[in-house]
PDB file of C-alpha atoms in Angstrom:
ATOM      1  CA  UNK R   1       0.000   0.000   0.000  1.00 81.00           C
ATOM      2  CA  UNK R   2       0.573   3.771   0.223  1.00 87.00           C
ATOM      3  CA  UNK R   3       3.391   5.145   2.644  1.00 93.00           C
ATOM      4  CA  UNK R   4       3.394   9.411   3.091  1.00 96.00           C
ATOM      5  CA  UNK R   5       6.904  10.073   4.961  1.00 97.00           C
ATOM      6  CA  UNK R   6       6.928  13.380   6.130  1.00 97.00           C
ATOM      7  CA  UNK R   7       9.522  16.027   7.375  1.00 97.00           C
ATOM      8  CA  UNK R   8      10.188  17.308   9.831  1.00 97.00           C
ATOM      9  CA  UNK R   9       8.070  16.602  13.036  1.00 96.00           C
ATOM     10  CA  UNK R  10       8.719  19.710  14.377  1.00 97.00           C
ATOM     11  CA  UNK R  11       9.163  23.432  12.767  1.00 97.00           C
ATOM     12  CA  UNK R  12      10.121  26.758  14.755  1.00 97.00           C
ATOM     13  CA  UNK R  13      10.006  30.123  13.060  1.00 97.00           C
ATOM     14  CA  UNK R  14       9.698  33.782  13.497  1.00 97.00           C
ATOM     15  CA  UNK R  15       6.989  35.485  12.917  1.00 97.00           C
ATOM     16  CA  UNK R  16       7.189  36.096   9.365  1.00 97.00           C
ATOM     17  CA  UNK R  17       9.615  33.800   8.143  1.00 97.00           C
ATOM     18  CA  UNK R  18       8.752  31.079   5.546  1.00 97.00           C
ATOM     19  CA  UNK R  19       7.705  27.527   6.729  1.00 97.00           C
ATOM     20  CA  UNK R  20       8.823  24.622   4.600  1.00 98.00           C
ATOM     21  CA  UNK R  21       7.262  21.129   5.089  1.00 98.00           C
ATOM     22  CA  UNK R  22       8.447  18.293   2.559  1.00 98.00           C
ATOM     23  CA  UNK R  23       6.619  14.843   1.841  1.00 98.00           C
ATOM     24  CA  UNK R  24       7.851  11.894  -0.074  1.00 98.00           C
ATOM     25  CA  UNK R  25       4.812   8.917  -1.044  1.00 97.00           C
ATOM     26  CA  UNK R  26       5.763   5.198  -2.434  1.00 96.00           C
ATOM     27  CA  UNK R  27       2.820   4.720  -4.660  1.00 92.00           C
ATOM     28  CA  UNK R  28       3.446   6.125  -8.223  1.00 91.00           C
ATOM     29  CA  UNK R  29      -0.465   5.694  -8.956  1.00 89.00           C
ATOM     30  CA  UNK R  30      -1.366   8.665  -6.412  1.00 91.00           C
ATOM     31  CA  UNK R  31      -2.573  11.227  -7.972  1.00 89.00           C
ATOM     32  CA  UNK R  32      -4.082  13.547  -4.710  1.00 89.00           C
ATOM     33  CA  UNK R  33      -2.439  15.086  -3.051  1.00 93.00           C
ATOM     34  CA  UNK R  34      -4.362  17.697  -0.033  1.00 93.00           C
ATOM     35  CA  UNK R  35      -2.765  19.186   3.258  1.00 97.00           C
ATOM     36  CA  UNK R  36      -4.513  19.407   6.239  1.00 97.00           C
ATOM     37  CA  UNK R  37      -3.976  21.922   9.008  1.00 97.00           C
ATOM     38  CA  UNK R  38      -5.125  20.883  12.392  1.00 97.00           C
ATOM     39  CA  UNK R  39      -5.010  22.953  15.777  1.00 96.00           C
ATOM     40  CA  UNK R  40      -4.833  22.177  19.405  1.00 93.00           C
ATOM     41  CA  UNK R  41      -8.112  20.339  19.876  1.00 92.00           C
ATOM     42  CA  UNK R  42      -9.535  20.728  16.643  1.00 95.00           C
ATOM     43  CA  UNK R  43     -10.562  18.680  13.563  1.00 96.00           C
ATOM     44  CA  UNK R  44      -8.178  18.467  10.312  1.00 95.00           C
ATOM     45  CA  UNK R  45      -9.298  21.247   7.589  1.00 95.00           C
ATOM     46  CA  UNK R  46      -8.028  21.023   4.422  1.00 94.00           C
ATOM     47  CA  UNK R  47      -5.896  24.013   3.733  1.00 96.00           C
ATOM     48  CA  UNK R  48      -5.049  23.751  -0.417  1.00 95.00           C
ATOM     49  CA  UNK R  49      -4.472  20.270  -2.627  1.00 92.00           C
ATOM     50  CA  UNK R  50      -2.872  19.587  -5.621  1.00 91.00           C
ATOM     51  CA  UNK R  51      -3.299  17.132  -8.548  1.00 87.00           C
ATOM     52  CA  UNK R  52      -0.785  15.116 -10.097  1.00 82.00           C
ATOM     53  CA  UNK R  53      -1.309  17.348 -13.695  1.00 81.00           C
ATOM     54  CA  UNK R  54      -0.465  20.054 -11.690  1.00 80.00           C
ATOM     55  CA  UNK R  55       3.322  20.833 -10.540  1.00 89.00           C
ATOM     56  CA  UNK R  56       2.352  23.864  -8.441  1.00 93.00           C
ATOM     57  CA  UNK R  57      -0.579  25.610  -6.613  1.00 93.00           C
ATOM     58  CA  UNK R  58      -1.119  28.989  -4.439  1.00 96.00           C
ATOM     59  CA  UNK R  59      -3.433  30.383  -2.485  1.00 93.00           C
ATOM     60  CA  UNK R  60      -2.322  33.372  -0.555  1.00 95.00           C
ATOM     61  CA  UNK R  61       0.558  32.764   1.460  1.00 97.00           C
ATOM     62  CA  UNK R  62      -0.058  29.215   0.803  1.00 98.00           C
ATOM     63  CA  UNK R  63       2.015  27.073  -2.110  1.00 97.00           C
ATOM     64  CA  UNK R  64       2.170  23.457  -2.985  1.00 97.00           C
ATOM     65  CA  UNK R  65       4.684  21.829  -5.301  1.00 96.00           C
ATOM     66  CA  UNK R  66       5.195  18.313  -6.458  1.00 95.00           C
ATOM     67  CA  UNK R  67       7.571  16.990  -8.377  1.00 94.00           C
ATOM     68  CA  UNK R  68       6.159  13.387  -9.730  1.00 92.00           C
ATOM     69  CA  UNK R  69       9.324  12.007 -10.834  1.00 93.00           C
ATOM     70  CA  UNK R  70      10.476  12.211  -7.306  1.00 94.00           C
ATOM     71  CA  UNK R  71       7.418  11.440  -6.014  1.00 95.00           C
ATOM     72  CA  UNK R  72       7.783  13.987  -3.282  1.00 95.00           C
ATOM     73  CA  UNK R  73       5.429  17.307  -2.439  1.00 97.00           C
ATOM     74  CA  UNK R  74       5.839  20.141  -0.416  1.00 98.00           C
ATOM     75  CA  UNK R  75       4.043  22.721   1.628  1.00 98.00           C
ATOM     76  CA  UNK R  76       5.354  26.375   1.445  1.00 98.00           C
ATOM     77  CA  UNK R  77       3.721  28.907   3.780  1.00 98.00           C
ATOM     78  CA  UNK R  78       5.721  32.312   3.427  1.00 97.00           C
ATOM     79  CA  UNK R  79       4.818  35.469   6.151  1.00 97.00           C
ATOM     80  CA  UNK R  80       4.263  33.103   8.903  1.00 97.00           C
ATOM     81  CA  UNK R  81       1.990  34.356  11.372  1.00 97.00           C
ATOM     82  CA  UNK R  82       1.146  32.995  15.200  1.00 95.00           C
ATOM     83  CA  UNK R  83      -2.252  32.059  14.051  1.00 96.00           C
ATOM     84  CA  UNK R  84      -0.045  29.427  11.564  1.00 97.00           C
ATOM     85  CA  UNK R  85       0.729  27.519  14.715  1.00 97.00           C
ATOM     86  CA  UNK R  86      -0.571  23.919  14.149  1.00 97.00           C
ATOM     87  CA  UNK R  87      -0.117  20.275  13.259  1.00 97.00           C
ATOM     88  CA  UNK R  88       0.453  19.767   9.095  1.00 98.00           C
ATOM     89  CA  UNK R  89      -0.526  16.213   7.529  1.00 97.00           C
ATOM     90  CA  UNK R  90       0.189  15.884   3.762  1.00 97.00           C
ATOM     91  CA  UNK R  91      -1.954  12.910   2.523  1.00 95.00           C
ATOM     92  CA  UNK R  92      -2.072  10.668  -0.865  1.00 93.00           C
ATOM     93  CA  UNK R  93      -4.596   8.566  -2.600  1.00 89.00           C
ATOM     94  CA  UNK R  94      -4.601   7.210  -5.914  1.00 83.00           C
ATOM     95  CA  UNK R  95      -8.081   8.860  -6.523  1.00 69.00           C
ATOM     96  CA  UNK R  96     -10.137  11.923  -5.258  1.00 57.00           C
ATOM     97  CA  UNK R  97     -12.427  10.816  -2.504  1.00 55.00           C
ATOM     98  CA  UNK R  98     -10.635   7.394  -1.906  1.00 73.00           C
ATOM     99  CA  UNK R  99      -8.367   6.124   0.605  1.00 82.00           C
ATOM    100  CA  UNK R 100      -6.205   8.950   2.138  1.00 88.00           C
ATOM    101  CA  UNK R 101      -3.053   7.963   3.549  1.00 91.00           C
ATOM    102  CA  UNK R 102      -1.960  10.899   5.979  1.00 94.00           C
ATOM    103  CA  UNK R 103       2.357  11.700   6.744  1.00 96.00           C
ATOM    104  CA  UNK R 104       3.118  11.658  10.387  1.00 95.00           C
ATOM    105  CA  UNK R 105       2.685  15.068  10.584  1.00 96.00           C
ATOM    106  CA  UNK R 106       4.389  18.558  11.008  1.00 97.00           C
ATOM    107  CA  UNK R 107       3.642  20.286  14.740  1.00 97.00           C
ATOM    108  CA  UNK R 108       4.369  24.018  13.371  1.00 98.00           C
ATOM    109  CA  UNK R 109       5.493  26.776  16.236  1.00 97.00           C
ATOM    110  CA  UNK R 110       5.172  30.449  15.132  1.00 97.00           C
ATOM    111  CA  UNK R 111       7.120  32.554  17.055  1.00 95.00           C
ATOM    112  CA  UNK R 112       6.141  36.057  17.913  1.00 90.00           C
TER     113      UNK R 112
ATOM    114  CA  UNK D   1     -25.171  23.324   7.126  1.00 62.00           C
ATOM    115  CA  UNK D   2     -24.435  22.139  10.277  1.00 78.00           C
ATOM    116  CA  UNK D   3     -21.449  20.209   9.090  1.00 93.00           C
ATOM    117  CA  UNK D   4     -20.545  16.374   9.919  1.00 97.00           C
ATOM    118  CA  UNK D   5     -22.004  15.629  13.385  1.00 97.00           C
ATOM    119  CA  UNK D   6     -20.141  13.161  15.891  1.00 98.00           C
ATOM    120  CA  UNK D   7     -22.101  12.165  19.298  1.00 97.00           C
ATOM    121  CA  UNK D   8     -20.515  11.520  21.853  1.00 97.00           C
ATOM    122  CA  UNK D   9     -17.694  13.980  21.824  1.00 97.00           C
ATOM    123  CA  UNK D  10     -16.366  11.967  24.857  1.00 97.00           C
ATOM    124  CA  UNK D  11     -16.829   8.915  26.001  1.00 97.00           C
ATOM    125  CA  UNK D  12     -14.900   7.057  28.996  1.00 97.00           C
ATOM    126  CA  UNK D  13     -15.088   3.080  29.429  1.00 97.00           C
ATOM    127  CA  UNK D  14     -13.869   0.479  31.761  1.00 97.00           C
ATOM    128  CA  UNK D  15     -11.933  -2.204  29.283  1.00 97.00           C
ATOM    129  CA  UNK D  16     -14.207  -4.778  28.498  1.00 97.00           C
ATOM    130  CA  UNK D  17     -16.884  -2.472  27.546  1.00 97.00           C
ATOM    131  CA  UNK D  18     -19.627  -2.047  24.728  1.00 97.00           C
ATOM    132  CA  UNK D  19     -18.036   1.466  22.635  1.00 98.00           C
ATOM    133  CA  UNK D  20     -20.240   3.084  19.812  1.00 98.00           C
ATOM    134  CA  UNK D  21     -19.431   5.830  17.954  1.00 98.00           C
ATOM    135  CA  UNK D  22     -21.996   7.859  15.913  1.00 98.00           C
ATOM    136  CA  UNK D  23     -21.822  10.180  12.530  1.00 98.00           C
ATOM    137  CA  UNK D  24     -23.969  12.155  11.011  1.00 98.00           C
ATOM    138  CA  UNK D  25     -22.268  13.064   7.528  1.00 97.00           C
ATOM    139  CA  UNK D  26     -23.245  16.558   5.889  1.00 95.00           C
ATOM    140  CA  UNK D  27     -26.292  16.098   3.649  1.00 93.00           C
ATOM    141  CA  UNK D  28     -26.310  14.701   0.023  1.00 91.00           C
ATOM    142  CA  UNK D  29     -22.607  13.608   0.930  1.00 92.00           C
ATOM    143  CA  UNK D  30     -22.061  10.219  -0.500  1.00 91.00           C
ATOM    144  CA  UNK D  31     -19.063   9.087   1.097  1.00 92.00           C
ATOM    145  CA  UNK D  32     -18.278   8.554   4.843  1.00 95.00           C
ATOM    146  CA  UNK D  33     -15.075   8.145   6.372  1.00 96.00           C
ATOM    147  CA  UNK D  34     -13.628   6.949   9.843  1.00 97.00           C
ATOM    148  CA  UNK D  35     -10.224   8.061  11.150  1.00 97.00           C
ATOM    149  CA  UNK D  36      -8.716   7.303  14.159  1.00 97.00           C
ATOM    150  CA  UNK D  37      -5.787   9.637  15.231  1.00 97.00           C
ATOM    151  CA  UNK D  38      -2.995   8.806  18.192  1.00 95.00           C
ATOM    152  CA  UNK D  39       0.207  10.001  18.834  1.00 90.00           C
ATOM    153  CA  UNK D  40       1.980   6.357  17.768  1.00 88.00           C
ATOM    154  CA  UNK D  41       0.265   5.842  14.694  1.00 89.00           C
ATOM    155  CA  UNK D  42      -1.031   9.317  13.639  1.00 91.00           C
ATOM    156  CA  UNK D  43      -4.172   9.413  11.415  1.00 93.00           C
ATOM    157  CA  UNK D  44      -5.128   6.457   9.704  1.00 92.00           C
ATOM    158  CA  UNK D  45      -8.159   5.387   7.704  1.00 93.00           C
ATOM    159  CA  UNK D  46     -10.011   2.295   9.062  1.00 95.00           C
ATOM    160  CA  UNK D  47     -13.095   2.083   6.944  1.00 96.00           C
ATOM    161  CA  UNK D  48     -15.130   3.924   4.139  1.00 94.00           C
ATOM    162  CA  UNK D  49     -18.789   3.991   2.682  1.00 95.00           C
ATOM    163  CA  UNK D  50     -19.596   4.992  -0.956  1.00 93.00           C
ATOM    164  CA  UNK D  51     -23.518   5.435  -0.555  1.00 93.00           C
ATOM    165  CA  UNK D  52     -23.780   3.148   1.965  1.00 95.00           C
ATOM    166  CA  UNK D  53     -21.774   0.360   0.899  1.00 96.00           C
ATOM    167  CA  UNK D  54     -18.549  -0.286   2.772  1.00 95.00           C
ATOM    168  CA  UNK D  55     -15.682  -0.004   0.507  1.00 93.00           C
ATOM    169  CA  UNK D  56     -12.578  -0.078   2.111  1.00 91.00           C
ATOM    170  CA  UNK D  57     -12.256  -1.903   5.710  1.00 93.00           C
ATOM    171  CA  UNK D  58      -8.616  -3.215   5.121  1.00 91.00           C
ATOM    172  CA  UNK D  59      -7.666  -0.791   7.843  1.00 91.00           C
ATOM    173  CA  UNK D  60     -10.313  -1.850  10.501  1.00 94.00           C
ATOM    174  CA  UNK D  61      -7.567  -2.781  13.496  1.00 88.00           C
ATOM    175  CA  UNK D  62      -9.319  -6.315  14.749  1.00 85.00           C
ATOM    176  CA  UNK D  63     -12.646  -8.155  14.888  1.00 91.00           C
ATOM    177  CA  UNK D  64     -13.728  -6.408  17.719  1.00 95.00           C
ATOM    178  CA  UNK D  65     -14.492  -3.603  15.418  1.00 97.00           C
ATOM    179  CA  UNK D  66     -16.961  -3.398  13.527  1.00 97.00           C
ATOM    180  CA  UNK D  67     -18.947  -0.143  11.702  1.00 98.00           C
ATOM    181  CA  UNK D  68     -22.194  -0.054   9.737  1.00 97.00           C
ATOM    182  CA  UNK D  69     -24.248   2.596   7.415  1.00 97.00           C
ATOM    183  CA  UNK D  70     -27.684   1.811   7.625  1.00 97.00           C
ATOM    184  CA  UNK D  71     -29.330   4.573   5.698  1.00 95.00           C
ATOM    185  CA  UNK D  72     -27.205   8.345   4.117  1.00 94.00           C
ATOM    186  CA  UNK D  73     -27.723  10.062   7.188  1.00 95.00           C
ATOM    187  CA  UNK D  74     -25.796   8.013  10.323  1.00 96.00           C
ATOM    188  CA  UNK D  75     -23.376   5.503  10.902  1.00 98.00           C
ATOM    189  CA  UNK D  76     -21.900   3.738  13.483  1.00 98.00           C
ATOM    190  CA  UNK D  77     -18.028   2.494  14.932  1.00 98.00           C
ATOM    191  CA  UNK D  78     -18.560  -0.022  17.395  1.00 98.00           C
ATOM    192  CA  UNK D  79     -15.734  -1.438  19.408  1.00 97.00           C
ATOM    193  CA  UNK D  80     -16.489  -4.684  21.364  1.00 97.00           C
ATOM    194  CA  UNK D  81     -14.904  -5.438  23.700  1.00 96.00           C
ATOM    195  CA  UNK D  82     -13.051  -2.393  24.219  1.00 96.00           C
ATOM    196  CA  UNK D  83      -9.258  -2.289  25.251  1.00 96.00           C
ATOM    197  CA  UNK D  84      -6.895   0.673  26.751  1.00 97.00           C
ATOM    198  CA  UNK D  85      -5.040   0.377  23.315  1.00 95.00           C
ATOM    199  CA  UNK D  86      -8.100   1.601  21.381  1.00 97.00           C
ATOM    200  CA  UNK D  87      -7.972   4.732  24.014  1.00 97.00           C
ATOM    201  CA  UNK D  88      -7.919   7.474  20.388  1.00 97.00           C
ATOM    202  CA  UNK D  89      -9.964  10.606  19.143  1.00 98.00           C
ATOM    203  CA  UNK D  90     -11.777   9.115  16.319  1.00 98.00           C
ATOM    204  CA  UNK D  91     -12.869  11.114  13.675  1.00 98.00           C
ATOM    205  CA  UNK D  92     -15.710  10.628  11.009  1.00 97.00           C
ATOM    206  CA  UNK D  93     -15.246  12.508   7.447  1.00 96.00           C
ATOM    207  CA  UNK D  94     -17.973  12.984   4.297  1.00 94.00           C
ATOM    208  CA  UNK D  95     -17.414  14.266   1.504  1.00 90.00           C
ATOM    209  CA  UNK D  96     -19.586  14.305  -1.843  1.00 85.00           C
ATOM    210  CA  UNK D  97     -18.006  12.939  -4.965  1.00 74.00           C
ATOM    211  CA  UNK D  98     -19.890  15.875  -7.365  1.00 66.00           C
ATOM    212  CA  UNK D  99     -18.621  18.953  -5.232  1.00 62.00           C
ATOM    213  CA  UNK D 100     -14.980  18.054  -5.542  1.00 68.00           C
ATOM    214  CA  UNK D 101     -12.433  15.687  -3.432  1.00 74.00           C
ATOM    215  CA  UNK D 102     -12.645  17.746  -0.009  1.00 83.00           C
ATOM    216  CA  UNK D 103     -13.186  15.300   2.906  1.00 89.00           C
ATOM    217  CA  UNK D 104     -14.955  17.505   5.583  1.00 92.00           C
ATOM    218  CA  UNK D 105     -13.501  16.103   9.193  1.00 96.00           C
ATOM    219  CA  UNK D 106     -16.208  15.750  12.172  1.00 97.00           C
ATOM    220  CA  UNK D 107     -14.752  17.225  15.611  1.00 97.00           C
ATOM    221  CA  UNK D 108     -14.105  14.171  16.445  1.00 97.00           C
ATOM    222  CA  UNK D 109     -14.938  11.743  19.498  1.00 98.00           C
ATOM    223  CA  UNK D 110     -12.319  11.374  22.318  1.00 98.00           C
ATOM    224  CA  UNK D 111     -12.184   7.415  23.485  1.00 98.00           C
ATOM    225  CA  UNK D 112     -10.824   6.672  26.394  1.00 98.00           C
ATOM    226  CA  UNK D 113     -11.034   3.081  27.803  1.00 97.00           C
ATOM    227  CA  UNK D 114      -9.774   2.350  31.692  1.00 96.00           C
TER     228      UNK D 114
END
């Protein structure tokens, strides 16, 4: 099946400073590819996604790149803020609305 | 909309213990999802529904789980006989397969077993 490595565990940075999160998958079929933000507490929302005909997506401060070849995607947020300050999962499936399998996770610390 | 519904939002059990976990999925959404999220193994998928068929359960942990869809609007996750180990926040998910690939995440139900 699907494995979603994801690095690192932990990311500190000043207040607005770029955050970099970076996630390799195993299945070359996957073709979804959505990150999740989730606070202290709180359910995962899906922040932005990105399909595998796509190499790069923004919204706001918000980027996603993949590189299919490497089979690795990443989550850029640029002009941190505190309210950034949360847990990250990058996911994979092989199709929209199937299986997601979710990275370990990225705990996020936004320092004023 | 209200959004996916989860009852009970807590729920603490002696091991040994009847467990069952509820959903309500957001209207007209025709898949259901359920998640269960610790710190060891993170968030992982243990079953899915496409309109009310199961699809998926190859991530369903042991026999002593078990989770049905009778009709659109509910589901259940029942864990019988519960164990310390199962001690997770488990989290339900719909999404509808004409509006997109967005799976919209419950708040979740906090399990823990004694």
């Amino acid at each position: 099946g699907e494995n979603v490595e994801q690095h690192p565990s932990t990311l500190s940075v000043q207040e607005g400073d770029s955050a970099v999160i970076k996630c390799t998958y195993s299945d070359s079929a996957s073709n979804y590819f959505p990150w999740y933000k989730q606070e202290l507490g709180k359910r995962p929302q899906l922040i932005i996604d990105i399909r595998s005909n796509v190499g790069e997506k923004k919204d706001q401060r918000i980027a996603v790149t993949l590189n299919k070849t490497a089979k690795h995607f990443s989550l850029h947020i640029t002009e941190t803020q505190p309210e950034d300050s949360a847990v990250y999962f990058c996911a994979a499936s092989r199709a929209a609305g199937n299986k997601l399998t979710f990275g370990g996770g990225t705990r996020v610390l936004v320092k004023p | 909309d209200a959004g996916v519904i989860q009852s009970p939002r807590h729920e603490v059990t002696e091991m040994g213990q009847e467990v069952t976990l509820r959903c309500k999925p957001i209207s007209g959404h025709d898949y259901l999802f359920w998640y269960r999220q610790t710190m060891m193994r993170g968030l992982e998928l243990l079953i899915y529904f496409n309109n009310n068929v199961p699809i998926d359960d190859s991530g369903m942990p042991e026999d002593r789980f078990s989770a049905k869809m009778p009709n659109a609007s509910f589901s259940t996750l029942k864990i019988q006989p519960s164990e310390p180990r199962d001690s997770a926040v488990y989290f339900c998910a719909s999404r509808w397969d004409r509006r997109g690939d967005t799976q919209y995440f419950g708040p979740g139900t906090r399990l823990t077993v004694l």
